[in-house]
Amino acid sequence: MSARCLCLCFLTSLLLGCERQPSAPVAVQGLYALNPNARAYAGCTIRLGDGVFAYVWFTDALSDPKLKENPQCGHFILSGSDVALTFSDGHTSHLLLAKGAAGYMLWQPDEYKQYLSTHQIPYSVLYQQKH
């Protein structure tokens, strides 16, 4: 999925018919992606804006049906460290926002619980990208 399509989806969701959600702090807004040093054949990126998000799935398997759903947009609410993504079809996904040495990271809740005991960061954690 091209950055142009991601940007168009993100801007469209900002400008058209989306009811406003509570503002997210500017510090947590931005693009979240896999660690640039990791090699991954599938994953996602998430762009968090002011109450809206754009989610893009990527894979090297060009026949993956998830690719047809790109990009997915919706609203998100930040409550403490919980990030609740509500997609346009109504389903909600919860992620955990944590501050690391290099910036914010988005975790699956189970991954974070495992990290607390192992101190191993899984490859699927999304890191906030610096501009």
Coordinates of N, CA and C in Angstrom, one line a residue:
M1 N 0.8 -1.2 0.0 CA 0.0 0.0 0.0 C 0.9 1.2 0.0
S2 N 0.6 2.2 -0.9 CA 1.5 3.3 -1.0 C 1.2 4.3 0.1
A3 N 2.2 5.1 0.4 CA 2.0 6.1 1.5 C 1.0 7.1 1.0
R4 N 0.8 7.3 -0.3 CA -0.1 8.3 -0.8 C -1.6 7.8 -0.5
C5 N -1.9 6.5 -0.6 CA -3.2 6.0 -0.3 C -3.5 6.1 1.2
L6 N -2.4 5.8 2.0 CA -2.6 5.9 3.4 C -2.9 7.3 3.8
C7 N -2.2 8.2 3.3 CA -2.4 9.7 3.6 C -3.8 10.1 3.2
L8 N -4.2 9.7 2.0 CA -5.5 10.1 1.5 C -6.6 9.5 2.4
C9 N -6.5 8.3 2.8 CA -7.5 7.7 3.8 C -7.5 8.5 5.1
F10 N -6.3 8.8 5.6 CA -6.2 9.5 6.9 C -6.8 10.8 6.8
L11 N -6.5 11.6 5.7 CA -7.0 12.9 5.6 C -8.5 12.9 5.3
T12 N -9.0 11.9 4.6 CA -10.4 11.8 4.3 C -11.2 11.6 5.6
S13 N -10.6 10.7 6.5 CA -11.3 10.4 7.7 C -11.2 11.7 8.7
L14 N -10.2 12.5 8.5 CA -10.1 13.7 9.3 C -11.2 14.7 8.9
L15 N -11.4 14.8 7.6 CA -12.1 15.9 7.0 C -13.6 15.6 6.8
L16 N -14.0 14.4 6.6 CA -15.3 14.0 6.2 C -16.0 13.4 7.4
G17 N -17.3 13.6 7.6 CA -18.2 13.0 8.4 C -17.9 12.2 9.6
C18 N -16.7 12.3 10.1 CA -16.3 11.6 11.4 C -16.6 12.5 12.5
E19 N -17.4 12.0 13.5 CA -17.6 12.8 14.7 C -16.3 12.9 15.5
R20 N -16.1 14.0 16.1 CA -14.9 14.2 16.8 C -14.8 13.4 18.0
Q21 N -13.6 12.8 18.3 CA -13.3 12.1 19.5 C -12.5 13.0 20.4
P22 N -12.3 12.6 21.6 CA -11.4 13.4 22.5 C -10.0 13.5 21.9
S23 N -9.4 14.6 22.0 CA -8.1 14.8 21.4 C -7.0 13.9 22.1
A24 N -6.2 13.3 21.2 CA -5.0 12.6 21.7 C -3.9 13.5 21.9
P25 N -3.0 13.3 22.9 CA -1.9 14.2 23.0 C -1.0 14.2 21.7
V26 N -0.5 15.3 21.3 CA 0.3 15.4 20.1 C 1.5 14.4 20.2
A27 N 2.0 14.3 21.4 CA 3.2 13.4 21.5 C 3.0 12.0 21.1
V28 N 1.7 11.5 21.2 CA 1.5 10.1 20.8 C 1.0 9.9 19.4
Q29 N 0.7 11.0 18.8 CA 0.3 11.0 17.4 C 1.4 10.7 16.4
G30 N 1.1 10.1 15.3 CA 2.2 9.8 14.3 C 2.1 8.4 13.8
L31 N 3.1 8.0 13.1 CA 3.1 6.7 12.4 C 3.8 5.7 13.3
Y32 N 3.2 4.5 13.5 CA 3.8 3.4 14.3 C 4.0 2.3 13.3
A33 N 5.2 1.8 13.3 CA 5.6 0.7 12.4 C 6.6 -0.3 13.1
L34 N 6.8 -1.4 12.4 CA 7.8 -2.4 13.0 C 9.1 -1.8 13.1
N35 N 9.9 -2.3 14.0 CA 11.3 -1.9 14.1 C 12.0 -1.9 12.8
P36 N 12.6 -0.8 12.3 CA 13.3 -0.8 11.0 C 14.4 -1.8 10.9
N37 N 14.9 -2.3 12.0 CA 16.0 -3.3 11.9 C 15.5 -4.7 11.8
A38 N 14.2 -4.9 12.0 CA 13.6 -6.3 11.9 C 13.2 -6.6 10.5
R39 N 13.3 -7.9 10.1 CA 12.9 -8.3 8.8 C 11.6 -9.0 9.0
A40 N 10.5 -8.5 8.3 CA 9.2 -9.1 8.5 C 8.6 -9.3 7.1
Y41 N 7.8 -10.4 7.0 CA 7.2 -10.7 5.8 C 5.7 -10.3 5.8
A42 N 5.2 -9.9 7.0 CA 3.9 -9.4 7.2 C 3.8 -8.6 8.4
G43 N 2.8 -7.7 8.5 CA 2.6 -6.9 9.6 C 1.7 -5.7 9.3
C44 N 1.8 -4.7 10.1 CA 0.9 -3.5 9.9 C 1.6 -2.2 10.3
T45 N 1.1 -1.1 9.8 CA 1.4 0.2 10.3 C 0.2 0.8 10.7
I46 N 0.3 1.7 11.7 CA -0.9 2.4 12.2 C -0.5 3.9 12.3
R47 N -1.3 4.8 11.7 CA -1.1 6.2 11.9 C -2.2 6.7 12.8
L48 N -1.7 7.3 14.0 CA -2.7 7.9 14.9 C -2.7 9.4 14.7
G49 N -3.9 10.0 14.5 CA -4.0 11.4 14.4 C -4.8 11.9 15.6
D50 N -5.5 13.0 15.4 CA -6.3 13.6 16.4 C -7.6 12.9 16.6
G51 N -7.6 11.7 17.2 CA -8.8 10.9 17.4 C -9.2 10.0 16.3
V52 N -8.4 10.0 15.2 CA -8.6 9.1 14.1 C -7.4 8.3 13.8
F53 N -7.5 7.1 13.1 CA -6.4 6.3 12.8 C -6.6 5.8 11.4
A54 N -5.4 5.4 10.8 CA -5.4 4.6 9.5 C -4.5 3.4 9.7
Y55 N -5.0 2.2 9.4 CA -4.4 0.9 9.6 C -4.1 0.3 8.2
V56 N -2.9 -0.1 8.0 CA -2.5 -0.7 6.7 C -1.8 -2.0 7.0
W57 N -2.3 -3.1 6.4 CA -1.7 -4.4 6.5 C -0.7 -4.6 5.4
F58 N 0.4 -5.2 5.6 CA 1.3 -5.5 4.5 C 1.8 -7.0 4.6
T59 N 2.1 -7.5 3.5 CA 2.6 -8.9 3.4 C 3.3 -9.1 2.1
D60 N 4.2 -10.1 2.0 CA 4.8 -10.4 0.7 C 3.9 -11.4 0.0
A61 N 2.9 -11.9 0.6 CA 1.9 -12.8 -0.1 C 0.9 -12.0 -0.8
L62 N 1.1 -11.7 -2.1 CA 0.2 -10.8 -2.8 C -1.2 -11.3 -2.9
S63 N -1.5 -12.6 -2.7 CA -2.8 -13.1 -2.7 C -3.6 -13.0 -1.4
D64 N -2.9 -12.4 -0.4 CA -3.6 -12.3 0.9 C -4.8 -11.5 0.9
P65 N -6.0 -12.0 1.3 CA -7.2 -11.2 1.1 C -7.3 -9.9 2.0
K66 N -6.4 -9.9 3.1 CA -6.4 -8.7 3.9 C -5.9 -7.5 3.1
L67 N -5.1 -7.7 2.1 CA -4.6 -6.6 1.3 C -5.7 -5.8 0.6
K68 N -6.8 -6.4 0.3 CA -8.0 -5.7 -0.3 C -8.7 -4.8 0.6
E69 N -8.5 -5.0 1.9 CA -9.1 -4.1 2.9 C -8.4 -2.8 3.2
N70 N -7.2 -2.7 2.7 CA -6.3 -1.5 2.9 C -6.8 -0.3 2.3
P71 N -6.6 0.8 2.9 CA -6.3 1.0 4.3 C -7.7 1.0 5.0
Q72 N -7.6 0.7 6.3 CA -8.8 0.7 7.2 C -8.6 2.0 8.1
C73 N -9.7 2.7 8.3 CA -9.7 3.9 9.1 C -10.8 3.8 10.1
G74 N -10.7 4.6 11.1 CA -11.7 4.7 12.2 C -11.2 5.7 13.2
H75 N -11.9 5.6 14.4 CA -11.6 6.5 15.5 C -10.8 5.7 16.6
F76 N -10.1 6.4 17.3 CA -9.4 5.8 18.5 C -9.6 6.7 19.7
I77 N -9.6 6.0 20.9 CA -9.7 6.7 22.1 C -8.5 6.2 23.0
L78 N -7.8 7.1 23.6 CA -6.7 6.8 24.5 C -7.2 7.0 25.9
S79 N -7.1 6.0 26.7 CA -7.6 6.0 28.1 C -6.4 5.4 28.9
G80 N -5.6 6.3 29.5 CA -4.5 5.8 30.2 C -3.5 5.2 29.2
S81 N -3.2 3.9 29.3 CA -2.3 3.3 28.3 C -3.1 2.5 27.3
D82 N -4.4 2.4 27.5 CA -5.2 1.6 26.5 C -5.6 2.5 25.3
V83 N -5.3 1.9 24.1 CA -5.7 2.6 22.9 C -6.7 1.7 22.2
A84 N -8.0 2.2 22.2 CA -9.1 1.5 21.6 C -9.3 2.0 20.2
L85 N -9.0 1.1 19.2 CA -9.2 1.4 17.8 C -10.6 0.9 17.4
T86 N -11.5 1.8 17.0 CA -12.8 1.4 16.5 C -12.8 1.6 15.0
F87 N -12.9 0.5 14.3 CA -12.9 0.5 12.8 C -14.2 0.9 12.3
S88 N -14.2 1.3 11.0 CA -15.4 1.8 10.4 C -16.6 0.7 10.4
D89 N -16.2 -0.6 10.4 CA -17.3 -1.6 10.5 C -17.8 -1.8 11.9
G90 N -17.2 -1.1 12.9 CA -17.7 -1.2 14.3 C -16.9 -2.0 15.2
H91 N -16.0 -2.9 14.7 CA -15.3 -3.7 15.6 C -14.2 -2.9 16.3
T92 N -13.8 -3.3 17.5 CA -12.8 -2.6 18.3 C -11.7 -3.5 18.6
S93 N -10.5 -2.9 18.5 CA -9.2 -3.6 18.9 C -8.5 -2.8 19.9
H94 N -8.0 -3.5 20.9 CA -7.3 -2.7 22.0 C -5.8 -3.0 21.9
L95 N -5.0 -1.9 22.0 CA -3.6 -2.0 22.1 C -3.1 -1.3 23.3
L96 N -1.9 -1.5 23.7 CA -1.3 -0.9 24.9 C -0.2 0.1 24.5
L97 N -0.3 1.3 24.9 CA 0.7 2.3 24.6 C 1.7 2.4 25.8
A98 N 3.0 2.2 25.4 CA 4.0 2.3 26.5 C 5.1 3.2 26.0
K99 N 5.8 3.9 26.9 CA 6.9 4.8 26.6 C 8.2 4.0 26.7
G100 N 8.9 4.0 25.6 CA 10.2 3.4 25.7 C 11.3 4.4 25.6
A101 N 12.6 4.0 25.6 CA 13.7 4.9 25.6 C 13.7 5.7 24.3
A102 N 13.3 5.2 23.2 CA 13.3 5.9 22.0 C 12.0 6.5 21.6
G103 N 11.0 6.4 22.4 CA 9.7 6.9 22.0 C 8.6 5.9 22.4
Y104 N 7.4 6.2 21.9 CA 6.2 5.4 22.2 C 6.2 4.1 21.4
M105 N 5.6 3.1 22.0 CA 5.4 1.8 21.3 C 4.0 1.3 21.5
L106 N 3.4 0.6 20.5 CA 2.1 0.0 20.6 C 2.3 -1.5 20.7
W107 N 1.7 -2.1 21.7 CA 1.8 -3.6 22.0 C 0.4 -4.2 22.0
Q108 N 0.4 -5.5 21.7 CA -0.8 -6.3 21.9 C -0.7 -6.5 23.5
P109 N -1.9 -6.5 24.2 CA -1.9 -6.6 25.6 C -1.2 -7.9 26.1
D110 N -1.4 -9.0 25.4 CA -0.7 -10.3 25.9 C 0.8 -10.2 25.7
E111 N 1.2 -9.6 24.6 CA 2.7 -9.4 24.4 C 3.3 -8.6 25.5
Y112 N 2.6 -7.6 26.0 CA 3.2 -6.7 27.0 C 3.3 -7.5 28.3
K113 N 2.2 -8.3 28.6 CA 2.3 -9.1 29.9 C 3.5 -10.1 29.8
Q114 N 3.7 -10.7 28.6 CA 4.8 -11.6 28.5 C 6.1 -10.9 28.6
Y115 N 6.2 -9.7 28.1 CA 7.4 -8.9 28.2 C 7.8 -8.6 29.6
L116 N 6.8 -8.3 30.5 CA 7.1 -8.0 31.9 C 7.8 -9.2 32.6
S117 N 7.6 -10.4 32.1 CA 8.3 -11.5 32.7 C 9.5 -11.9 32.0
T118 N 9.6 -11.7 30.7 CA 10.8 -12.2 29.9 C 11.7 -11.1 29.5
H119 N 11.3 -9.8 29.5 CA 12.0 -8.7 29.1 C 12.5 -8.8 27.6
Q120 N 11.8 -9.6 26.8 CA 12.1 -9.8 25.4 C 11.0 -9.0 24.6
I121 N 11.4 -8.1 23.8 CA 10.4 -7.3 23.0 C 10.1 -8.1 21.7
P122 N 8.9 -8.5 21.4 CA 8.5 -9.3 20.2 C 8.7 -8.4 19.0
Y123 N 8.9 -9.1 17.9 CA 9.1 -8.4 16.6 C 7.8 -7.6 16.2
S124 N 6.7 -8.0 16.7 CA 5.4 -7.3 16.2 C 5.1 -6.0 16.9
V125 N 5.9 -5.6 17.9 CA 5.6 -4.3 18.5 C 5.8 -3.2 17.5
L126 N 5.0 -2.2 17.6 CA 5.0 -1.1 16.6 C 5.7 0.1 17.3
Y127 N 6.7 0.7 16.7 CA 7.4 1.8 17.2 C 7.0 3.1 16.6
Q128 N 6.9 4.1 17.4 CA 6.6 5.5 16.8 C 7.8 5.9 16.0
Q129 N 7.5 6.3 14.7 CA 8.5 6.8 13.8 C 8.8 8.2 14.0
K130 N 10.1 8.6 14.0 CA 10.5 10.0 14.1 C 10.4 10.6 12.8
H131 N 10.0 11.9 12.7 CA 9.8 12.6 11.5 C 11.1 13.1 11.0

